[in-house]
mmCIF file of C-alpha atoms in Angstrom:
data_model
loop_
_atom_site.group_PDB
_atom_site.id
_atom_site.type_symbol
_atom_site.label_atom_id
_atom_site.label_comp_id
_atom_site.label_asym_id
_atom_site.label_seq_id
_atom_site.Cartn_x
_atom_site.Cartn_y
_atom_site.Cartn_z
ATOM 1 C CA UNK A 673 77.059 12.032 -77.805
ATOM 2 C CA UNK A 674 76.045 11.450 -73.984
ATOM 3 C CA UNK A 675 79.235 11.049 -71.804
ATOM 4 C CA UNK A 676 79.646 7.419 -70.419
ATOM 5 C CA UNK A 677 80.742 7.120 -67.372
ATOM 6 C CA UNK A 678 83.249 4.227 -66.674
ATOM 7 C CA UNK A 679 82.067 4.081 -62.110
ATOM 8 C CA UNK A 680 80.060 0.868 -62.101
ATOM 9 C CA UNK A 681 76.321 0.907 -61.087
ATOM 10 C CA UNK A 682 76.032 0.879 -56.964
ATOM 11 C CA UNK A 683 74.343 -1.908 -55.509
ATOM 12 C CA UNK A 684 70.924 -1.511 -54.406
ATOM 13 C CA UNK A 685 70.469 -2.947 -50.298
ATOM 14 C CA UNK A 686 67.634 -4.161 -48.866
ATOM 15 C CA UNK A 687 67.306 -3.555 -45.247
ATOM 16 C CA UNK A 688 66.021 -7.101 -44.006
ATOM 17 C CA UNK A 689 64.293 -8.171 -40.962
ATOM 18 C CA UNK A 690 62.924 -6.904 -37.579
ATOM 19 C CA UNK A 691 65.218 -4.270 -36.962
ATOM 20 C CA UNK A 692 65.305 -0.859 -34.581
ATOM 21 C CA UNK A 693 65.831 1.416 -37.837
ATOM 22 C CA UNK A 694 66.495 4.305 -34.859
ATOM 23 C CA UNK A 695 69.380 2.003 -33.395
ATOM 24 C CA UNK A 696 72.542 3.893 -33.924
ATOM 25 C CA UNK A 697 74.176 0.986 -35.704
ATOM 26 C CA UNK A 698 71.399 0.585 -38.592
ATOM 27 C CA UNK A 699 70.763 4.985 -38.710
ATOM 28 C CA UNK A 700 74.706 5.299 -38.947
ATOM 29 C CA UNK A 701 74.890 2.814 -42.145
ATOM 30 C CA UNK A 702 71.753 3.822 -43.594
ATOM 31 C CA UNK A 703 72.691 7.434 -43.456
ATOM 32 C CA UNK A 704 76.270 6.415 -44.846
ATOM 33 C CA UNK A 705 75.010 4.396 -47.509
ATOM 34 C CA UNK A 706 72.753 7.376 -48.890
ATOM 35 C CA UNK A 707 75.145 10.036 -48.469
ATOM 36 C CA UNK A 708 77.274 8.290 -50.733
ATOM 37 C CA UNK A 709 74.257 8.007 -53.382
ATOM 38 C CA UNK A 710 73.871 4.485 -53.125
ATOM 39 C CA UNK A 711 70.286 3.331 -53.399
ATOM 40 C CA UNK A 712 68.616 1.252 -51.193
ATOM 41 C CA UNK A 713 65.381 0.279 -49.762
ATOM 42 C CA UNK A 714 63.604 -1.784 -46.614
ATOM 43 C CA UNK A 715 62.014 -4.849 -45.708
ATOM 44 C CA UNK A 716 60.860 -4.523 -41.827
ATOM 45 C CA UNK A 717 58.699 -6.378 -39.634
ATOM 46 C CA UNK A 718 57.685 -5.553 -36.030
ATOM 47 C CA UNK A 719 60.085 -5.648 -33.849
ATOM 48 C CA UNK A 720 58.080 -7.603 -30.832
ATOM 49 C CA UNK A 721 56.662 -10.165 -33.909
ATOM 50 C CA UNK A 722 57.049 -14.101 -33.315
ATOM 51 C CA UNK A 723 58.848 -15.948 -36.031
ATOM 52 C CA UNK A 724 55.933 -17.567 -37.232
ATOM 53 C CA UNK A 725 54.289 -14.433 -38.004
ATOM 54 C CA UNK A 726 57.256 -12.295 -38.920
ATOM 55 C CA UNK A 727 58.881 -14.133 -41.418
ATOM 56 C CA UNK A 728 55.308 -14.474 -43.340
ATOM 57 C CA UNK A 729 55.226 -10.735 -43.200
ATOM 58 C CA UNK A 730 59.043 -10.422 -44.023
ATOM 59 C CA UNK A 731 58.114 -12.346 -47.163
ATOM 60 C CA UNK A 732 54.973 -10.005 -48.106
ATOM 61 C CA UNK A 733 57.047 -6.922 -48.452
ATOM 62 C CA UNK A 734 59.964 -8.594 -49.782
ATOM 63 C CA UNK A 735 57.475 -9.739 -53.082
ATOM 64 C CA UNK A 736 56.441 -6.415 -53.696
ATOM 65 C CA UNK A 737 58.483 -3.120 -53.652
ATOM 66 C CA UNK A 738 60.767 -3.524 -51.007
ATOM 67 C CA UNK A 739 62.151 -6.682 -52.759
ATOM 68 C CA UNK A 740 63.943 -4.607 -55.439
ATOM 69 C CA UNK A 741 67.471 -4.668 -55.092
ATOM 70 C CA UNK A 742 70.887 -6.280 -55.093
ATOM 71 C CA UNK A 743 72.050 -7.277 -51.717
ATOM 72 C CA UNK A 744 69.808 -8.168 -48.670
ATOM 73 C CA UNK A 745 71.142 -7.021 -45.693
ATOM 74 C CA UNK A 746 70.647 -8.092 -42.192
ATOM 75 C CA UNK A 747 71.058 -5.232 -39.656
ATOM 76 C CA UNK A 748 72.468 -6.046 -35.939
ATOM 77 C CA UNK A 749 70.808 -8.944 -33.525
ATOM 78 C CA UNK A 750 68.378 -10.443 -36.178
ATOM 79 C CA UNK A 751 70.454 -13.058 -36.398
ATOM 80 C CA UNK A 752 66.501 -15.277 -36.654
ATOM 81 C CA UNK A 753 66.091 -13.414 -39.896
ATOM 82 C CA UNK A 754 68.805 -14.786 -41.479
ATOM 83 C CA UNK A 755 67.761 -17.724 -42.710
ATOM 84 C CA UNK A 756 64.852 -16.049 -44.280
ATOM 85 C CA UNK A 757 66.617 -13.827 -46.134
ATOM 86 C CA UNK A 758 68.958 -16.268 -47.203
ATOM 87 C CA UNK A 759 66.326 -18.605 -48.683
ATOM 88 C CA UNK A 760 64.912 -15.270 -50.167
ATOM 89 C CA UNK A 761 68.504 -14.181 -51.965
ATOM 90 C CA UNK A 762 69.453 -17.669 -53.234
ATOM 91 C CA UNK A 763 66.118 -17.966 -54.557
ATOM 92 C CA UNK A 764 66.427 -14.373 -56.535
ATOM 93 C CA UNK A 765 70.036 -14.716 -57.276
ATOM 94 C CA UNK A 766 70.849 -11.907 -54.739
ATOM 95 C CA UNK A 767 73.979 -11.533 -51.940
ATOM 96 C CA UNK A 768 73.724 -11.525 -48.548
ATOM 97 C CA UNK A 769 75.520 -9.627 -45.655
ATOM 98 C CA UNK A 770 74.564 -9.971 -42.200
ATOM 99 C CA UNK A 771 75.765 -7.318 -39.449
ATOM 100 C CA UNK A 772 75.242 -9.303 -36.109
ATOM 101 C CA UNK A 773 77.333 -6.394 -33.870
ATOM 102 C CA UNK A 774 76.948 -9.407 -31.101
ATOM 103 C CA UNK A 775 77.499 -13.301 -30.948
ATOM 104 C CA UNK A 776 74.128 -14.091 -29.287
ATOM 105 C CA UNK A 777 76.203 -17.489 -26.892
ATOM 106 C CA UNK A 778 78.517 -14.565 -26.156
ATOM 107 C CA UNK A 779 76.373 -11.989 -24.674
ATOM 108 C CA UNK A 780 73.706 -14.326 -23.460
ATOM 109 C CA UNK A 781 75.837 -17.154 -21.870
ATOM 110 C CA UNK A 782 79.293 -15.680 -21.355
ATOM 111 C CA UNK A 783 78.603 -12.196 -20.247
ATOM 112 C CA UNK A 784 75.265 -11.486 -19.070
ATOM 113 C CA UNK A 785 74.983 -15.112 -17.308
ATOM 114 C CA UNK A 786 71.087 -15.875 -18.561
ATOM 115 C CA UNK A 787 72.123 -19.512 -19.163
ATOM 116 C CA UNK A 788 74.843 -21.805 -17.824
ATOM 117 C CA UNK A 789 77.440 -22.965 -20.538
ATOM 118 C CA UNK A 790 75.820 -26.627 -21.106
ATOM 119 C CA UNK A 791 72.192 -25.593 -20.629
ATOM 120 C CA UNK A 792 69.531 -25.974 -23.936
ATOM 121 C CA UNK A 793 69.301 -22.348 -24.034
ATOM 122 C CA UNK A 794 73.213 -22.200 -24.388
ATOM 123 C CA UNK A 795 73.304 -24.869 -27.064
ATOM 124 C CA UNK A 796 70.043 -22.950 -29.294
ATOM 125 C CA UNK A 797 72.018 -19.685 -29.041
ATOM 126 C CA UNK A 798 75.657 -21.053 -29.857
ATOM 127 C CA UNK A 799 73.564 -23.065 -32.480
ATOM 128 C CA UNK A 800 72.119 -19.899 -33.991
ATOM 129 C CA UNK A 801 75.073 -18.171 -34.288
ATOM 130 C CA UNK A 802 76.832 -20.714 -35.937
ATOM 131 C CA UNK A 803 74.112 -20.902 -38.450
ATOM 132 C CA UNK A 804 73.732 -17.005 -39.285
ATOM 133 C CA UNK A 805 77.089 -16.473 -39.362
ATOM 134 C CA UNK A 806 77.765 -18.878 -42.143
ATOM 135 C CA UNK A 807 75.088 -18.682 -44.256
ATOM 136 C CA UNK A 808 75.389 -14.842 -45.492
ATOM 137 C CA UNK A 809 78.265 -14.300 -48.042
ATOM 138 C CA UNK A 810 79.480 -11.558 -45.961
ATOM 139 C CA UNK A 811 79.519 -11.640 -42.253
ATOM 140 C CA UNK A 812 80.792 -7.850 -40.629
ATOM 141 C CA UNK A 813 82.102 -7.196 -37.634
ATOM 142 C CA UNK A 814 82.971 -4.014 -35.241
ATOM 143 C CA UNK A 815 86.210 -4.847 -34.245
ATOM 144 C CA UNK A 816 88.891 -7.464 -35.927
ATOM 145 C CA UNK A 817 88.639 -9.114 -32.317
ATOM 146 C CA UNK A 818 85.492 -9.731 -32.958
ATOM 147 C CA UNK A 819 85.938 -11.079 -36.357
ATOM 148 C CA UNK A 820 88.387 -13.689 -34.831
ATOM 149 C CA UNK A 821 86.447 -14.380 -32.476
ATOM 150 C CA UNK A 822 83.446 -15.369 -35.526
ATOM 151 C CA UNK A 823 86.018 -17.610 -37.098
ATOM 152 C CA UNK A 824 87.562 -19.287 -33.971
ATOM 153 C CA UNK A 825 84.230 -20.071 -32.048
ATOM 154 C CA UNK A 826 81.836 -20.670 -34.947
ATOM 155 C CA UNK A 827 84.047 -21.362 -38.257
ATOM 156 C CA UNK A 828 83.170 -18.604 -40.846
ATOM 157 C CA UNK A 829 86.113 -18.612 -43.329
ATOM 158 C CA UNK A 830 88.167 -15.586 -43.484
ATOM 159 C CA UNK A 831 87.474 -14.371 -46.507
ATOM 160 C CA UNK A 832 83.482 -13.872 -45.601
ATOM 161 C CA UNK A 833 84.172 -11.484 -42.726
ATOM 162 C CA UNK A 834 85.109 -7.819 -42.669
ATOM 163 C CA UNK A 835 85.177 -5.014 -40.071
ATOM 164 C CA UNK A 836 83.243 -1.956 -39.903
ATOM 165 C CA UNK A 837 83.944 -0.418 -37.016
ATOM 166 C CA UNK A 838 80.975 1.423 -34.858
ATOM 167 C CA UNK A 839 80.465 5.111 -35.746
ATOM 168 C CA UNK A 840 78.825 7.761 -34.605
ATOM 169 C CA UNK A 841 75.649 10.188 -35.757
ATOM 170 C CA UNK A 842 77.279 13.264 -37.231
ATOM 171 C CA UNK A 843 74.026 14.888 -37.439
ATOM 172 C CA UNK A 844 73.968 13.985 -33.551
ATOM 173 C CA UNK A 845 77.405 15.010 -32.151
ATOM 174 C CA UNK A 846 79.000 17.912 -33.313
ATOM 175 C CA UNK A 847 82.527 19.334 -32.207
ATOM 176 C CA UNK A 848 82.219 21.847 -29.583
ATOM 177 C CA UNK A 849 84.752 24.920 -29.023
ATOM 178 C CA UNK A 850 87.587 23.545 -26.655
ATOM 179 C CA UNK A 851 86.694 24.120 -23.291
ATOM 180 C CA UNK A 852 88.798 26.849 -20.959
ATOM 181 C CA UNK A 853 91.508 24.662 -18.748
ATOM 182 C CA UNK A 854 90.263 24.130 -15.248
ATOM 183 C CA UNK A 855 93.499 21.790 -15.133
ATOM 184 C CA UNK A 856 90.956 18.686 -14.310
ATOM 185 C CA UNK A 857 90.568 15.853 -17.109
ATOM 186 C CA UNK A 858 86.797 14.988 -17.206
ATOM 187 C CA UNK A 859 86.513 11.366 -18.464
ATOM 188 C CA UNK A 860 83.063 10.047 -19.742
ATOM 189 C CA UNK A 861 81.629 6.702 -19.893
ATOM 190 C CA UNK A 862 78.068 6.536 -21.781
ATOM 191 C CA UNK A 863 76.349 2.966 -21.532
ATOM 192 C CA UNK A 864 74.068 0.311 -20.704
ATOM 193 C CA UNK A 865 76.538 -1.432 -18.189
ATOM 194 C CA UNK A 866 76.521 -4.633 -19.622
ATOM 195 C CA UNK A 867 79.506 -6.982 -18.620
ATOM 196 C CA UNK A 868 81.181 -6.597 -21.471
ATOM 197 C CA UNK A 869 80.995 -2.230 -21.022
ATOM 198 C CA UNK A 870 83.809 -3.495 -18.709
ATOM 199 C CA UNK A 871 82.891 -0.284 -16.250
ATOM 200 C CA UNK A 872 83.947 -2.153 -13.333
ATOM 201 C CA UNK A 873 87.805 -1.636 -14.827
ATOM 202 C CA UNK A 874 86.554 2.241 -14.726
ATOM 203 C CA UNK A 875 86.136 2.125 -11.651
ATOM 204 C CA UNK A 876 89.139 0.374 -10.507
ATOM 205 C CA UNK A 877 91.050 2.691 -13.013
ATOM 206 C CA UNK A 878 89.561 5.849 -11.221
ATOM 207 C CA UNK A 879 90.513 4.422 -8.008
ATOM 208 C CA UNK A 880 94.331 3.780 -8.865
ATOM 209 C CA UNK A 881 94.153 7.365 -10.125
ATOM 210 C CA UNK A 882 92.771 9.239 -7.382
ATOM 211 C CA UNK A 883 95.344 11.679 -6.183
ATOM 212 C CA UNK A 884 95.533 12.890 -9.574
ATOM 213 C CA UNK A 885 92.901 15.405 -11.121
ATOM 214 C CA UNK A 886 90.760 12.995 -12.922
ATOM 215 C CA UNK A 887 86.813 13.305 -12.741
ATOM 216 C CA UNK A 888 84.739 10.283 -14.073
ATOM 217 C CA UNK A 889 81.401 10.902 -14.947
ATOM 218 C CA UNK A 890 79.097 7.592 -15.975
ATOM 219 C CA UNK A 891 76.357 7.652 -17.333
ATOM 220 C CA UNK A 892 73.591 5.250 -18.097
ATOM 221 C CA UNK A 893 72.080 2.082 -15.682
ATOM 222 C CA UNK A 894 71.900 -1.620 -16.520
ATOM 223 C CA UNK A 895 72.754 -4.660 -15.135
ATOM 224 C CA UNK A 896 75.896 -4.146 -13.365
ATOM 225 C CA UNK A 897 75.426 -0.083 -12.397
ATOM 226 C CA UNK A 898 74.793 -1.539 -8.837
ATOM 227 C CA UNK A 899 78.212 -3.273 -8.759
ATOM 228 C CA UNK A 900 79.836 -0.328 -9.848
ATOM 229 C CA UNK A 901 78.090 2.337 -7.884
ATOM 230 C CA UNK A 902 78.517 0.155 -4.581
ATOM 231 C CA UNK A 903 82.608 -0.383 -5.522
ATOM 232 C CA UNK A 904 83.091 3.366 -5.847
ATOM 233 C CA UNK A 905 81.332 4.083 -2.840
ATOM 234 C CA UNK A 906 82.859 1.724 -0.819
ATOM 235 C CA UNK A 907 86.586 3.371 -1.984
ATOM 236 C CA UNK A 908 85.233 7.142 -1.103
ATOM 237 C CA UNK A 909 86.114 7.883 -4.730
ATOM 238 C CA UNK A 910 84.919 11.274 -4.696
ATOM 239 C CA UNK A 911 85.565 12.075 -8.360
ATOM 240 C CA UNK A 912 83.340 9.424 -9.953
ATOM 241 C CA UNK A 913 79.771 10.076 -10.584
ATOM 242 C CA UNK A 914 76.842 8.059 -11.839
ATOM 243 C CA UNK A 915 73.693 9.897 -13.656
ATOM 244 C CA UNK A 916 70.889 8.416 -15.232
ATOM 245 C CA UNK A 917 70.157 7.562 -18.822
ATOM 246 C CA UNK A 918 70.116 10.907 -21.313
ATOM 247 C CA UNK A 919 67.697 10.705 -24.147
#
């Protein structure tokens, strides 16, 4: 007699929407999910695609192949798919988890500054949130800040929100033999300087720490590298340097 095994069938995932699949958010769950067997499949659309002519290719591949499967789920910033693919589950009996990463009012209004608070473009985006936030049955966020700030600013219950917390690419970074002791600390800051990178408090950290041997290398350009350049410059802080994007 065949042995039965008592470990429950693993859900299948769909991969929903018009998402980076390279993005190290999606590749680091993707890769996670299979390396723990679990099945799953994908649903994409064009990244650059309007609504009006992504979600009728969205719902092409969903009827055929890519449709197979348990939960759909919503990788990070497609919080426009949502709806979609909630239609699309409740009509198929299926679950839904959306991983936003960001709250689109939050990074759009509060922190990069594209909109003022009671502007129409602040009202769609703080709209849209609100909506894909509390239509999935299972909303995930990077940090439990985060996830409080989901249920204080646009009411998803508690008990449809969890934190995963970002990861990295082990087939990416590897650990490297310890380095010989030069007796200097070499701090690094990788980014895209947004606001909420908070480098300016790097800066301002590697200033109050200047006597000691502390070397601060950033890395990366975006929207406040300027800011941050011109600060350490204008303090002589002679152990911070900026280089350009790595890829």
């Amino acid at each position: 007699m065949a042995e039965r095994s008592d470990r429950p069938a693993a859900p299948r995932l769909i991969f929903f929407g018009a998402y980076d699949p390279e993005y190290p958010r999606n590749l680091i769950i993707r890769k996670g999910w299979k390396r723990l067997g679990f099945p799953f499949s994908e649903c994409r659309a064009g990244m650059k695609m309007k609504v009006h002519t992504r979600y009728p290719a969205l719902m092409l591949r969903y009827m055929g192949r890519a449709g197979k499967g348990d939960i759909l789920f919503v990788p990070d910033f497609r919080h426009k798919d949502v709806p979609l693919a909630w239609a699309l589950a409740r009509l198929g009996g299926k679950k839904i988890v959306f991983d936003p990463l960001v709250s689109r009012y939050e990074t759009r209004v509060l922190d990069r500054g594209d909109a003022g608070r009671g502007s129409a473009q602040a009202w769609h985006n703080r709209n849209l949130d609100r909506i894909s936030f509390n239509l999935p049955d299972l909303v995930l966020a990077d940090t439990a800040a985060h996830a409080e700030y989901y249920r204080e600013s646009f009411g998803v219950r508690r008990e449809r929100i969890g934190v995963l917390p970002v990861g990295f690419d082990e087939d990416t970074f590897h650990e490297f033999p310890q380095r010989v002791d030069d007796g200097e600390l070499r701090v690094l800051f990788y980014g895209s300087f947004l606001p909420l990178h908070g480098v300016d408090t790097i800066v301002e950290a590697a200033s109050a720490l200047s006597a000691r041997p502390i070397r601060f290398l950033l890395v990366g350009g975006g929207q406040t590298h300027g800011a941050a350049r011109n600060m350490a410059e204008s303090r002589r802080l002679e152990k911070v340097e900026f280089l350009p994007s790595v890829r």
